[in-house]
PDB file of C-alpha atoms in Angstrom:
ATOM      1  CA  MET P   1     -55.846  10.371  -7.738  1.00 85.00           C
ATOM      2  CA  ASP P   2     -57.374   9.531 -10.721  1.00 89.00           C
ATOM      3  CA  SER P   3     -60.236   7.199 -12.009  1.00 95.00           C
ATOM      4  CA  TYR P   4     -60.385   5.416 -15.438  1.00 96.00           C
ATOM      5  CA  ALA P   5     -62.521   2.764 -16.907  1.00 96.00           C
ATOM      6  CA  PRO P   6     -61.112   0.464 -19.562  1.00 96.00           C
ATOM      7  CA  PHE P   7     -62.040   1.201 -23.483  1.00 97.00           C
ATOM      8  CA  PRO P   8     -65.483  -1.518 -23.740  1.00 96.00           C
ATOM      9  CA  PHE P   9     -64.643  -2.927 -26.542  1.00 96.00           C
ATOM     10  CA  LEU P  10     -60.698  -4.000 -25.680  1.00 95.00           C
ATOM     11  CA  PRO P  11     -60.575  -7.415 -24.126  1.00 91.00           C
ATOM     12  CA  THR P  12     -59.445  -7.923 -20.625  1.00 90.00           C
ATOM     13  CA  ILE P  13     -56.512  -7.215 -19.202  1.00 89.00           C
ATOM     14  CA  ARG P  14     -54.488 -10.752 -19.338  1.00 83.00           C
ATOM     15  CA  ALA P  15     -51.592 -11.401 -16.887  1.00 82.00           C
ATOM     16  CA  GLY P  16     -48.342 -12.446 -17.950  1.00 80.00           C
ATOM     17  CA  GLU P  17     -45.130 -11.645 -19.178  1.00 80.00           C
ATOM     18  CA  ARG P  18     -45.168  -8.757 -21.538  1.00 84.00           C
ATOM     19  CA  GLY P  19     -41.396  -8.017 -21.800  1.00 85.00           C
ATOM     20  CA  GLY P  20     -39.038  -5.394 -20.855  1.00 89.00           C
ATOM     21  CA  VAL P  21     -40.124  -2.039 -21.848  1.00 94.00           C
ATOM     22  CA  TYR P  22     -43.436  -0.470 -21.039  1.00 95.00           C
ATOM     23  CA  GLU P  23     -44.556   2.621 -22.512  1.00 96.00           C
ATOM     24  CA  PHE P  24     -47.128   4.706 -20.613  1.00 96.00           C
ATOM     25  CA  ARG P  25     -48.881   7.299 -22.576  1.00 97.00           C
ATOM     26  CA  THR P  26     -51.285   9.830 -21.575  1.00 97.00           C
ATOM     27  CA  TYR P  27     -53.604  12.062 -24.332  1.00 97.00           C
ATOM     28  CA  GLN P  28     -55.261  15.092 -22.829  1.00 97.00           C
ATOM     29  CA  LEU P  29     -58.138  15.352 -25.380  1.00 98.00           C
ATOM     30  CA  LYS P  30     -59.778  18.155 -26.511  1.00 97.00           C
ATOM     31  CA  PRO P  31     -63.785  18.839 -25.059  1.00 96.00           C
ATOM     32  CA  GLY P  32     -65.931  16.524 -27.036  1.00 96.00           C
ATOM     33  CA  GLY P  33     -63.001  14.214 -28.216  1.00 96.00           C
ATOM     34  CA  LEU P  34     -63.826  11.173 -26.336  1.00 97.00           C
ATOM     35  CA  PRO P  35     -66.267   9.912 -28.676  1.00 96.00           C
ATOM     36  CA  PRO P  36     -64.140   9.880 -31.926  1.00 96.00           C
ATOM     37  CA  THR P  37     -61.082   8.957 -29.895  1.00 97.00           C
ATOM     38  CA  LEU P  38     -63.004   5.803 -29.031  1.00 96.00           C
ATOM     39  CA  ALA P  39     -64.583   5.418 -32.473  1.00 97.00           C
ATOM     40  CA  GLY P  40     -61.276   5.693 -33.916  1.00 97.00           C
ATOM     41  CA  TRP P  41     -59.436   3.200 -31.883  1.00 97.00           C
ATOM     42  CA  GLU P  42     -62.421   0.443 -32.164  1.00 97.00           C
ATOM     43  CA  ALA P  43     -61.958   0.657 -36.001  1.00 97.00           C
ATOM     44  CA  ALA P  44     -58.124   0.672 -36.117  1.00 97.00           C
ATOM     45  CA  ILE P  45     -57.618  -2.427 -33.457  1.00 96.00           C
ATOM     46  CA  GLU P  46     -57.890  -5.110 -35.490  1.00 96.00           C
ATOM     47  CA  PRO P  47     -56.248  -3.905 -39.052  1.00 96.00           C
ATOM     48  CA  ALA P  48     -53.249  -3.085 -36.897  1.00 96.00           C
ATOM     49  CA  ARG P  49     -53.131  -6.400 -34.771  1.00 95.00           C
ATOM     50  CA  ASP P  50     -49.185  -6.769 -34.989  1.00 94.00           C
ATOM     51  CA  TYR P  51     -49.201  -3.567 -33.072  1.00 96.00           C
ATOM     52  CA  THR P  52     -52.059  -3.527 -31.223  1.00 95.00           C
ATOM     53  CA  ASP P  53     -51.439  -7.136 -29.900  1.00 94.00           C
ATOM     54  CA  HIS P  54     -48.625  -5.406 -27.195  1.00 95.00           C
ATOM     55  CA  LEU P  55     -51.472  -2.865 -25.903  1.00 95.00           C
ATOM     56  CA  VAL P  56     -51.982  -3.847 -22.325  1.00 94.00           C
ATOM     57  CA  VAL P  57     -54.519  -1.699 -21.431  1.00 95.00           C
ATOM     58  CA  ASN P  58     -56.252   1.324 -22.470  1.00 96.00           C
ATOM     59  CA  MET P  59     -58.443   3.504 -20.218  1.00 97.00           C
ATOM     60  CA  TYR P  60     -60.528   6.606 -20.334  1.00 97.00           C
ATOM     61  CA  ALA P  61     -61.071   9.029 -17.864  1.00 97.00           C
ATOM     62  CA  LEU P  62     -64.120   8.985 -15.757  1.00 97.00           C
ATOM     63  CA  ASP P  63     -63.120  12.602 -13.684  1.00 95.00           C
ATOM     64  CA  GLY P  64     -61.436  15.352 -14.683  1.00 94.00           C
ATOM     65  CA  ALA P  65     -60.194  16.797 -18.043  1.00 94.00           C
ATOM     66  CA  PRO P  66     -61.068  14.169 -20.914  1.00 96.00           C
ATOM     67  CA  ARG P  67     -58.071  12.177 -21.235  1.00 97.00           C
ATOM     68  CA  ILE P  68     -56.888   8.408 -22.073  1.00 98.00           C
ATOM     69  CA  THR P  69     -53.804   6.594 -20.576  1.00 97.00           C
ATOM     70  CA  HIS P  70     -52.496   3.596 -22.285  1.00 96.00           C
ATOM     71  CA  ILE P  71     -50.084   0.876 -21.215  1.00 96.00           C
ATOM     72  CA  TRP P  72     -47.978  -0.787 -23.720  1.00 96.00           C
ATOM     73  CA  GLY P  73     -45.317  -3.684 -23.115  1.00 96.00           C
ATOM     74  CA  PHE P  74     -42.673  -4.319 -25.540  1.00 96.00           C
ATOM     75  CA  ALA P  75     -39.316  -6.631 -25.598  1.00 95.00           C
ATOM     76  CA  SER P  76     -37.188  -3.795 -26.670  1.00 95.00           C
ATOM     77  CA  LEU P  77     -37.125  -0.002 -27.933  1.00 95.00           C
ATOM     78  CA  GLU P  78     -36.553  -1.107 -30.885  1.00 96.00           C
ATOM     79  CA  GLU P  79     -39.415  -3.772 -31.356  1.00 96.00           C
ATOM     80  CA  ARG P  80     -41.472  -0.958 -30.374  1.00 96.00           C
ATOM     81  CA  SER P  81     -39.996   1.621 -32.981  1.00 96.00           C
ATOM     82  CA  GLY P  82     -40.276  -1.140 -35.675  1.00 97.00           C
ATOM     83  CA  LEU P  83     -43.705  -2.279 -34.883  1.00 97.00           C
ATOM     84  CA  ARG P  84     -44.982   1.622 -34.719  1.00 96.00           C
ATOM     85  CA  ALA P  85     -43.002   2.378 -37.873  1.00 97.00           C
ATOM     86  CA  ARG P  86     -44.538  -0.528 -39.896  1.00 97.00           C
ATOM     87  CA  ALA P  87     -48.239   0.444 -38.753  1.00 97.00           C
ATOM     88  CA  TYR P  88     -47.963   4.250 -39.405  1.00 96.00           C
ATOM     89  CA  ALA P  89     -45.968   3.196 -42.877  1.00 97.00           C
ATOM     90  CA  ALA P  90     -49.258   0.711 -43.960  1.00 96.00           C
ATOM     91  CA  GLY P  91     -51.630   3.816 -42.916  1.00 96.00           C
ATOM     92  CA  VAL P  92     -53.133   1.358 -40.292  1.00 96.00           C
ATOM     93  CA  TRP P  93     -52.002   3.788 -37.074  1.00 96.00           C
ATOM     94  CA  PRO P  94     -52.756   6.132 -35.597  1.00 96.00           C
ATOM     95  CA  PRO P  95     -56.083   5.459 -35.335  1.00 96.00           C
ATOM     96  CA  LYS P  96     -58.360   7.678 -37.600  1.00 94.00           C
ATOM     97  CA  GLY P  97     -59.593  11.192 -35.930  1.00 92.00           C
ATOM     98  CA  GLY P  98     -57.662  10.210 -32.983  1.00 92.00           C
ATOM     99  CA  PRO P  99     -54.509  12.883 -33.666  1.00 94.00           C
ATOM    100  CA  GLU P 100     -56.876  15.630 -33.928  1.00 96.00           C
ATOM    101  CA  GLN P 101     -58.621  15.104 -30.617  1.00 97.00           C
ATOM    102  CA  ILE P 102     -55.690  15.502 -28.741  1.00 97.00           C
ATOM    103  CA  ALA P 103     -54.783  18.859 -26.806  1.00 97.00           C
ATOM    104  CA  ARG P 104     -51.470  17.539 -25.140  1.00 97.00           C
ATOM    105  CA  ALA P 105     -49.685  14.050 -25.083  1.00 97.00           C
ATOM    106  CA  THR P 106     -47.266  12.618 -22.689  1.00 97.00           C
ATOM    107  CA  SER P 107     -44.945   9.466 -22.931  1.00 96.00           C
ATOM    108  CA  THR P 108     -43.136   7.824 -20.528  1.00 96.00           C
ATOM    109  CA  ILE P 109     -40.581   4.472 -21.378  1.00 96.00           C
ATOM    110  CA  ALA P 110     -40.349   2.715 -18.418  1.00 94.00           C
ATOM    111  CA  LEU P 111     -37.938  -0.499 -17.380  1.00 91.00           C
ATOM    112  CA  PRO P 112     -39.264  -2.984 -14.905  1.00 83.00           C
ATOM    113  CA  GLN P 113     -36.449  -3.395 -11.794  1.00 80.00           C
ATOM    114  CA  GLY P 114     -35.622  -6.858 -10.724  1.00 68.00           C
ATOM    115  CA  ARG P 115     -35.930  -7.918  -7.252  1.00 57.00           C
ATOM    116  CA  SER P 116     -33.734  -6.130  -4.239  1.00 49.00           C
ATOM    117  CA  ILE P 117     -30.525  -7.590  -3.446  1.00 50.00           C
ATOM    118  CA  GLY P 118     -29.515  -4.843  -0.842  1.00 49.00           C
ATOM    119  CA  ASN P 119     -28.892  -6.341   2.615  1.00 43.00           C
ATOM    120  CA  SER P 120     -30.989  -5.081   5.549  1.00 44.00           C
ATOM    121  CA  HIS P 121     -28.957  -3.581   8.498  1.00 44.00           C
ATOM    122  CA  ARG P 122     -30.128  -2.401  11.880  1.00 41.00           C
ATOM    123  CA  GLY P 123     -29.928   1.453  12.191  1.00 39.00           C
ATOM    124  CA  GLU P 124     -29.302   2.285   8.375  1.00 35.00           C
ATOM    125  CA  THR P 125     -31.111   4.781   7.383  1.00 34.00           C
ATOM    126  CA  TRP P 126     -34.183   5.408   4.702  1.00 31.00           C
ATOM    127  CA  ARG P 127     -32.271   7.308   1.907  1.00 35.00           C
ATOM    128  CA  ARG P 128     -29.360   4.321   1.673  1.00 33.00           C
ATOM    129  CA  LYS P 129     -32.354   1.794   1.703  1.00 35.00           C
ATOM    130  CA  ARG P 130     -34.172   3.277  -0.813  1.00 36.00           C
ATOM    131  CA  HIS P 131     -31.536   2.879  -3.454  1.00 34.00           C
ATOM    132  CA  HIS P 132     -31.728  -0.965  -2.827  1.00 35.00           C
ATOM    133  CA  HIS P 133     -35.714  -1.407  -3.575  1.00 34.00           C
ATOM    134  CA  SER P 134     -38.025  -1.049  -6.356  1.00 36.00           C
ATOM    135  CA  ILE P 135     -39.525   2.401  -5.190  1.00 38.00           C
ATOM    136  CA  SER P 136     -39.175   5.578  -7.798  1.00 39.00           C
ATOM    137  CA  ARG P 137     -36.805   8.071  -6.652  1.00 40.00           C
ATOM    138  CA  ARG P 138     -38.918  10.664  -8.077  1.00 42.00           C
ATOM    139  CA  SER P 139     -41.954   9.655  -5.907  1.00 38.00           C
ATOM    140  CA  PHE P 140     -39.842  10.219  -2.652  1.00 36.00           C
ATOM    141  CA  ALA P 141     -37.837  13.290  -3.906  1.00 38.00           C
ATOM    142  CA  ARG P 142     -40.169  15.533  -2.118  1.00 39.00           C
ATOM    143  CA  ILE P 143     -40.690  13.603   1.235  1.00 38.00           C
ATOM    144  CA  PRO P 144     -38.028  14.550   3.969  1.00 39.00           C
ATOM    145  CA  PHE P 145     -37.309  11.191   5.979  1.00 36.00           C
ATOM    146  CA  ARG P 146     -35.958  10.668   8.865  1.00 36.00           C
ATOM    147  CA  PRO P 147     -34.961   7.374  11.137  1.00 35.00           C
ATOM    148  CA  ARG P 148     -37.825   6.238  13.547  1.00 38.00           C
ATOM    149  CA  ALA P 149     -38.764   2.727  15.078  1.00 39.00           C
ATOM    150  CA  ASN P 150     -38.569  -0.247  12.738  1.00 38.00           C
ATOM    151  CA  ARG P 151     -41.546  -1.203  11.105  1.00 38.00           C
ATOM    152  CA  ARG P 152     -42.070  -4.280   8.284  1.00 40.00           C
ATOM    153  CA  VAL P 153     -42.785  -3.258   4.909  1.00 38.00           C
ATOM    154  CA  SER P 154     -42.979  -4.858   1.828  1.00 38.00           C
ATOM    155  CA  CYS P 155     -40.601  -3.483  -0.821  1.00 40.00           C
ATOM    156  CA  GLY P 156     -40.004  -5.747  -4.139  1.00 42.00           C
ATOM    157  CA  GLY P 157     -42.193  -8.431  -3.319  1.00 44.00           C
ATOM    158  CA  ARG P 158     -40.794  -9.214   0.243  1.00 42.00           C
ATOM    159  CA  SER P 159     -41.442  -8.413   3.422  1.00 40.00           C
ATOM    160  CA  GLU P 160     -38.269  -6.782   5.556  1.00 40.00           C
ATOM    161  CA  ARG P 161     -37.578  -4.223   8.430  1.00 39.00           C
ATOM    162  CA  MET P 162     -37.241  -1.010   7.276  1.00 38.00           C
ATOM    163  CA  SER P 163     -36.839   2.590   9.593  1.00 36.00           C
ATOM    164  CA  TRP P 164     -38.618   5.566   8.297  1.00 36.00           C
ATOM    165  CA  HIS P 165     -40.877   8.043   8.541  1.00 39.00           C
ATOM    166  CA  PRO P 166     -42.076  11.701   6.895  1.00 39.00           C
ATOM    167  CA  ARG P 167     -40.664  14.480   9.191  1.00 40.00           C
ATOM    168  CA  SER P 168     -44.151  16.417   8.044  1.00 36.00           C
ATOM    169  CA  ALA P 169     -45.861  13.935  10.442  1.00 38.00           C
ATOM    170  CA  ARG P 170     -43.706  15.108  13.494  1.00 41.00           C
ATOM    171  CA  ARG P 171     -44.754  18.896  12.196  1.00 43.00           C
ATOM    172  CA  GLY P 172     -48.144  18.167  12.079  1.00 46.00           C
ATOM    173  CA  GLY P 173     -48.506  18.717   8.313  1.00 44.00           C
ATOM    174  CA  PRO P 174     -49.967  16.031   5.939  1.00 46.00           C
ATOM    175  CA  ARG P 175     -48.814  12.809   6.409  1.00 45.00           C
ATOM    176  CA  GLY P 176     -47.379  11.141   3.338  1.00 45.00           C
TER     177      GLY P 176
END
C-alpha cells in the first residue's frame, strides 16, 4: 500500500465524467527531487491550461522512495496525443526542471469497462465469472481459486452471489 497527498496548489478532485481514456503516470524521483518538481508543476499549470484541465489528480508519496503519481482523463488517445503535442510545441509542457528530477517513469493507459452483462449461475466457477466482471485479470493471476460456499459480493456496482475462495487460505498461507 502506498500513501499519497495531493499537490497543495491544485484544486480538490471534482467528480464527473472524464472521458474514455485514462492515463496513470508515476515518476520515481531522484533524491531531493520533490521540491523542484512541485515548483515546476505549480508554475506550469496555468500556462498549459488546455492540457492540464485534463488532470484528475496529482499526488506525491508520503512513504518509500520519492515519487509522484498523476491521473489524466481524456476523451480519446488522439485527444491526449494532440494536447500533449501542442503543449510541447508551445514550450509550456513539461514543467521546467521536472524532467531532470525523474529517475524512472511508468505510464499506464486504462479504458473504463461498462457494467457487467454476464449471468450468474449456481455452481459456476470463479474462473468463468471473473471474465464477466470489471475486475483486472492481472490482479487475480497469481491467486489460485477454488469454488466454495456462496458469498454476496459487489462487482461493477451491483451485488450478486459468487463462489470463490483462495486456496492459500485452505493451506494456512497468507489470505488474499
